[in-house]
CSV table of C-alpha atoms in Angstrom, one decimal:
chain,number,residue,atom,x,y,z
A,261,MET,CA,33.4,-102.0,-1.9
A,262,LYS,CA,31.5,-100.1,-4.6
A,263,GLN,CA,30.0,-97.6,-2.1
A,264,PHE,CA,33.5,-96.8,-0.8
A,265,THR,CA,34.5,-96.3,-4.3
A,266,ILE,CA,31.7,-93.9,-5.2
A,267,SER,CA,32.1,-92.1,-2.0
A,268,SER,CA,35.9,-91.9,-2.6
A,269,GLN,CA,35.4,-90.4,-6.1
A,270,LEU,CA,32.8,-87.8,-4.9
A,271,THR,CA,35.0,-86.7,-2.2
A,272,ALA,CA,37.8,-86.3,-4.9
A,273,ILE,CA,35.3,-84.2,-6.8
A,274,GLY,CA,34.4,-82.1,-3.9
A,275,LYS,CA,38.0,-81.3,-3.5
A,276,ARG,CA,38.6,-80.4,-6.8
A,277,LEU,CA,35.3,-78.4,-6.9
A,278,ALA,CA,36.6,-76.3,-3.8
A,279,MET,CA,39.8,-75.9,-5.0
A,280,VAL,CA,38.6,-74.4,-8.4
A,281,LEU,CA,36.0,-72.1,-6.6
A,282,THR,CA,38.9,-70.9,-4.4
A,283,MET,CA,40.9,-70.1,-7.4
A,284,LEU,CA,38.3,-68.1,-8.8
A,285,LEU,CA,37.6,-66.2,-6.0
A,286,THR,CA,41.1,-65.4,-5.2
A,287,ILE,CA,42.2,-64.8,-8.7
A,288,GLY,CA,39.1,-64.0,-11.0
A,289,ILE,CA,36.4,-62.8,-9.4
A,290,GLY,CA,38.1,-60.4,-7.2
A,291,THR,CA,39.5,-58.6,-10.6
A,292,MET,CA,35.7,-58.5,-12.1
A,293,TRP,CA,33.9,-57.1,-9.0
A,294,GLY,CA,36.6,-54.5,-8.4
A,295,ALA,CA,39.3,-52.0,-9.3
A,296,THR,CA,42.5,-50.5,-7.9
A,297,PHE,CA,43.5,-47.2,-8.6
A,298,THR,CA,47.1,-46.3,-8.0
A,299,THR,CA,47.6,-42.8,-7.6
A,300,THR,CA,51.3,-42.6,-7.7
A,301,SER,CA,52.4,-39.5,-9.6
A,302,SER,CA,49.2,-39.0,-12.1
A,303,GLY,CA,48.6,-43.1,-11.9
A,304,GLY,CA,46.8,-42.5,-15.4
A,305,PHE,CA,44.5,-40.0,-13.8
A,306,SER,CA,43.5,-37.5,-16.6
A,307,ASN,CA,42.3,-34.0,-15.2
A,308,GLY,CA,41.9,-35.7,-12.0
A,309,THR,CA,39.6,-38.8,-13.5
A,310,LYS,CA,40.3,-42.4,-14.0
A,311,THR,CA,37.9,-45.1,-15.2
A,312,ILE,CA,38.6,-48.8,-14.7
A,313,ASP,CA,36.4,-51.6,-15.4
A,314,GLY,CA,33.3,-49.2,-15.2
A,315,ILE,CA,34.1,-47.5,-12.0
A,316,THR,CA,35.1,-43.7,-12.5
A,317,VAL,CA,37.0,-42.1,-9.8
A,318,THR,CA,37.5,-38.2,-9.8
A,319,ILE,CA,39.5,-36.2,-7.6
A,320,ALA,CA,38.6,-32.7,-7.6
A,321,LYS,CA,39.3,-29.0,-5.8
A,322,GLY,CA,36.2,-28.2,-4.5
A,323,SER,CA,36.9,-25.5,-2.0
A,324,GLY,CA,40.5,-25.1,-1.0
A,325,SER,CA,43.7,-25.7,-2.7
A,326,SER,CA,43.6,-28.1,-5.8
A,327,PRO,CA,44.9,-31.7,-5.2
A,328,SER,CA,48.7,-32.5,-5.8
A,329,TRP,CA,50.0,-35.2,-7.6
A,330,GLN,CA,53.1,-36.2,-5.6
A,331,SER,CA,55.6,-39.0,-6.5
A,332,GLY,CA,54.0,-41.9,-4.7
A,333,HIS,CA,50.7,-40.3,-3.5
A,334,VAL,CA,48.2,-37.5,-4.5
A,335,ARG,CA,47.7,-34.9,-1.6
A,336,VAL,CA,44.1,-34.0,-1.1
A,337,TYR,CA,43.5,-31.0,0.8
A,338,GLN,CA,40.8,-29.7,2.9
A,339,GLY,CA,37.5,-29.1,0.9
A,340,ASN,CA,38.7,-31.4,-2.0
A,341,THR,CA,36.4,-34.4,-3.2
A,342,ILE,CA,36.9,-37.9,-4.4
A,343,SER,CA,33.7,-38.8,-6.5
A,344,PHE,CA,32.8,-42.5,-7.5
A,345,SER,CA,30.1,-43.7,-10.2
A,346,SER,CA,29.9,-47.1,-11.2
A,347,THR,CA,27.3,-49.1,-13.7
A,348,SER,CA,26.7,-51.3,-10.4
A,349,SER,CA,26.7,-50.8,-6.6
A,350,ILE,CA,29.8,-49.8,-4.7
A,351,VAL,CA,29.5,-51.6,-1.7
A,352,SER,CA,33.3,-50.7,-0.2
A,353,ILE,CA,35.9,-48.4,-1.0
A,354,THR,CA,39.4,-48.6,0.5
A,355,MET,CA,42.0,-45.9,0.6
A,356,THR,CA,45.5,-46.3,2.0
A,357,ALA,CA,47.8,-43.5,3.2
A,358,THR,CA,51.2,-42.8,3.1
A,359,SER,CA,51.3,-43.1,7.0
A,360,SER,CA,48.5,-42.9,9.6
A,361,SER,CA,49.3,-39.0,10.1
A,362,TYR,CA,47.8,-38.6,6.7
A,363,VAL,CA,44.5,-40.8,7.3
A,364,LYS,CA,41.6,-38.3,7.5
A,365,GLU,CA,37.9,-38.6,8.2
A,366,PHE,CA,36.2,-37.7,5.1
A,367,THR,CA,32.5,-37.1,5.2
A,368,ALA,CA,30.4,-39.1,3.0
A,369,SER,CA,27.4,-38.6,0.7
A,370,THR,CA,26.1,-41.5,1.6
A,371,GLY,CA,27.1,-44.9,3.5
A,372,ASN,CA,29.5,-44.9,6.2
A,373,PHE,CA,33.2,-43.6,6.6
A,374,SER,CA,35.8,-45.0,8.8
A,375,THR,CA,39.5,-44.8,9.5
A,376,SER,CA,42.2,-47.5,11.3
A,377,GLY,CA,45.8,-47.2,11.1
A,378,SER,CA,47.0,-45.9,7.3
A,379,THR,CA,43.7,-47.1,6.1
A,380,MET,CA,40.3,-45.0,5.2
A,381,SER,CA,37.3,-46.9,4.5
A,382,TRP,CA,33.9,-46.4,3.1
A,383,GLU,CA,30.9,-49.1,3.1
A,384,GLY,CA,27.5,-48.9,1.9
A,385,SER,CA,25.5,-49.2,-1.2
A,386,ALA,CA,25.6,-47.1,-4.1
A,387,THR,CA,26.2,-46.4,-7.9
A,388,SER,CA,27.6,-42.7,-6.9
A,389,LEU,CA,28.8,-41.0,-4.1
A,390,THR,CA,31.2,-38.3,-3.1
A,391,LEU,CA,33.8,-38.1,-0.3
A,392,THR,CA,34.6,-34.7,1.0
A,393,LEU,CA,37.6,-33.6,3.1
A,394,PRO,CA,36.3,-31.1,5.6
A,395,SER,CA,37.4,-27.9,6.5
A,396,GLY,CA,39.8,-27.7,9.4
A,397,SER,CA,41.4,-31.0,8.3
A,398,ALA,CA,44.8,-31.2,7.0
A,399,GLN,CA,45.8,-33.0,3.8
A,400,ALA,CA,45.3,-36.7,3.2
A,401,ARG,CA,48.2,-38.3,1.3
A,402,ILE,CA,46.6,-41.3,-0.7
A,403,THR,CA,48.7,-43.9,-2.3
A,404,GLN,CA,46.2,-46.4,-3.8
A,405,ILE,CA,42.1,-46.5,-3.8
A,406,VAL,CA,40.4,-49.9,-4.2
A,407,VAL,CA,36.7,-49.9,-5.3
Protein backbone atom coordinates (compact mmCIF):
# COMPACT_ATOMS: atom_id res chain seq x y z
CA MET A 1 0.00 0.00 0.00
CA LYS A 2 2.82 2.45 0.81
CA GLN A 3 4.49 1.80 -2.54
CA PHE A 4 1.27 2.70 -4.33
CA THR A 5 0.97 5.92 -2.33
CA ILE A 6 4.58 6.96 -2.98
CA SER A 7 4.23 6.03 -6.64
CA SER A 8 1.02 8.06 -6.90
CA GLN A 9 2.65 11.05 -5.23
CA LEU A 10 5.67 10.88 -7.57
CA THR A 11 3.36 10.64 -10.56
CA ALA A 12 1.42 13.71 -9.36
CA ILE A 13 4.67 15.63 -8.78
CA GLY A 14 5.90 14.62 -12.25
CA LYS A 15 2.68 15.86 -13.86
CA ARG A 16 2.93 19.20 -12.01
CA LEU A 17 6.57 19.58 -13.03
CA ALA A 18 5.69 18.87 -16.66
CA MET A 19 2.89 21.43 -16.50
CA VAL A 20 5.18 24.11 -15.02
CA LEU A 21 7.90 23.44 -17.62
CA THR A 22 5.32 23.66 -20.42
CA MET A 23 4.11 27.01 -19.07
CA LEU A 24 7.66 28.35 -18.84
CA LEU A 25 8.45 27.31 -22.39
CA THR A 26 5.19 28.72 -23.71
CA ILE A 27 5.11 32.00 -21.81
CA GLY A 28 8.43 32.96 -20.23
CA ILE A 29 11.38 31.47 -22.05
CA GLY A 30 10.05 32.34 -25.51
CA THR A 31 10.20 36.01 -24.66
CA MET A 32 13.62 35.78 -23.00
CA TRP A 33 15.27 34.19 -26.01
CA GLY A 34 13.83 36.22 -28.83
CA ALA A 35 12.17 39.41 -29.92
CA THR A 36 9.30 40.36 -32.21
CA PHE A 37 9.72 43.54 -34.26
CA THR A 38 6.51 45.01 -35.66
CA THR A 39 7.02 47.10 -38.78
CA THR A 40 3.55 48.68 -38.80
CA SER A 41 3.93 52.38 -39.66
CA SER A 42 7.36 52.99 -38.08
CA GLY A 43 6.90 50.23 -35.48
CA GLY A 44 9.08 52.25 -33.13
CA PHE A 45 12.08 52.11 -35.49
CA SER A 46 14.19 55.28 -35.20
CA ASN A 47 16.11 56.05 -38.42
CA GLY A 48 15.45 52.44 -39.46
CA THR A 49 16.85 50.94 -36.22
CA LYS A 50 15.18 49.31 -33.23
CA THR A 51 16.58 47.30 -30.30
CA ILE A 52 14.61 44.82 -28.19
CA ASP A 53 16.12 42.54 -25.53
CA GLY A 54 19.70 42.99 -26.80
CA ILE A 55 18.77 42.34 -30.45
CA THR A 56 19.16 45.23 -32.91
CA VAL A 57 17.49 45.31 -36.32
CA THR A 58 18.39 47.98 -38.88
CA ILE A 59 16.52 48.37 -42.17
CA ALA A 60 18.64 50.53 -44.48
CA LYS A 61 18.84 51.89 -48.01
CA GLY A 62 21.90 50.14 -49.44
CA SER A 63 21.52 50.69 -53.19
CA GLY A 64 18.18 51.55 -54.78
CA SER A 65 15.26 53.38 -53.17
CA SER A 66 15.05 53.95 -49.43
CA PRO A 67 12.87 51.58 -47.41
CA SER A 68 9.37 52.97 -47.07
CA TRP A 69 7.30 52.74 -43.87
CA GLN A 70 3.66 52.18 -44.79
CA SER A 71 0.51 51.59 -42.79
CA GLY A 72 0.80 47.92 -41.83
CA HIS A 73 4.27 47.14 -43.24
CA VAL A 74 7.67 48.34 -44.38
CA ARG A 75 8.51 48.18 -48.10
CA VAL A 76 12.02 46.91 -48.65
CA TYR A 77 13.28 47.62 -52.18
CA GLN A 78 16.00 45.96 -54.27
CA GLY A 79 19.42 46.73 -52.81
CA ASN A 80 18.00 47.45 -49.33
CA THR A 81 19.52 45.63 -46.35
CA ILE A 82 18.17 44.32 -43.07
CA SER A 83 20.98 43.96 -40.54
CA PHE A 84 20.79 42.04 -37.27
CA SER A 85 23.12 42.10 -34.28
CA SER A 86 22.82 40.53 -30.87
CA THR A 87 24.79 40.03 -27.69
CA SER A 88 24.10 36.28 -28.04
CA SER A 89 23.87 34.00 -31.06
CA ILE A 90 20.93 34.46 -33.44
CA VAL A 91 19.75 31.07 -34.71
CA SER A 92 16.55 31.91 -36.62
CA ILE A 93 14.73 34.84 -38.15
CA THR A 94 11.20 34.77 -39.54
CA MET A 95 9.81 37.67 -41.57
CA THR A 96 6.12 37.78 -42.46
CA ALA A 97 4.98 39.52 -45.65
CA THR A 98 1.61 41.11 -46.38
CA SER A 99 1.00 38.29 -48.91
CA SER A 100 2.95 35.59 -50.74
CA SER A 101 3.34 37.92 -53.74
CA TYR A 102 5.56 40.17 -51.59
CA VAL A 103 7.83 37.37 -50.34
CA LYS A 104 11.33 37.72 -51.81
CA GLU A 105 14.51 35.67 -51.64
CA PHE A 106 17.12 37.73 -49.77
CA THR A 107 20.81 36.93 -49.89
CA ALA A 108 22.32 36.29 -46.47
CA SER A 109 25.84 37.17 -45.31
CA THR A 110 25.82 33.81 -43.46
CA GLY A 111 23.39 30.95 -42.84
CA ASN A 112 20.50 29.79 -45.04
CA PHE A 113 17.54 31.79 -46.32
CA SER A 114 14.29 30.26 -47.59
CA THR A 115 10.71 31.23 -48.40
CA SER A 116 7.32 29.53 -48.04
CA GLY A 117 3.91 31.10 -48.55
CA SER A 118 3.97 34.55 -46.96
CA THR A 119 6.99 33.69 -44.77
CA MET A 120 10.69 34.37 -45.28
CA SER A 121 13.08 32.48 -42.99
CA TRP A 122 16.75 32.48 -42.08
CA GLU A 123 18.55 29.80 -40.06
CA GLY A 124 22.15 29.67 -38.91
CA SER A 125 24.23 30.84 -35.98
CA ALA A 126 25.66 34.36 -35.84
CA THR A 127 25.83 37.39 -33.57
CA SER A 128 25.52 39.62 -36.64
CA LEU A 129 24.28 39.14 -40.18
CA THR A 130 22.90 41.11 -43.09
CA LEU A 131 20.08 40.19 -45.44
CA THR A 132 20.10 41.99 -48.80
CA LEU A 133 17.29 42.13 -51.34
CA PRO A 134 19.14 41.52 -54.63
CA SER A 135 18.98 43.77 -57.68
CA GLY A 136 16.21 42.83 -60.07
CA SER A 137 13.89 41.84 -57.21
CA ALA A 138 10.67 43.71 -56.70
CA GLN A 139 9.82 44.98 -53.23
CA ALA A 140 9.17 42.87 -50.16
CA ARG A 141 6.42 44.10 -47.84
CA ILE A 142 7.25 43.01 -44.31
CA THR A 143 4.74 43.23 -41.44
CA GLN A 144 6.73 41.47 -38.72
CA ILE A 145 10.23 40.21 -37.98
CA VAL A 146 10.77 37.56 -35.29
CA VAL A 147 14.37 36.97 -34.17
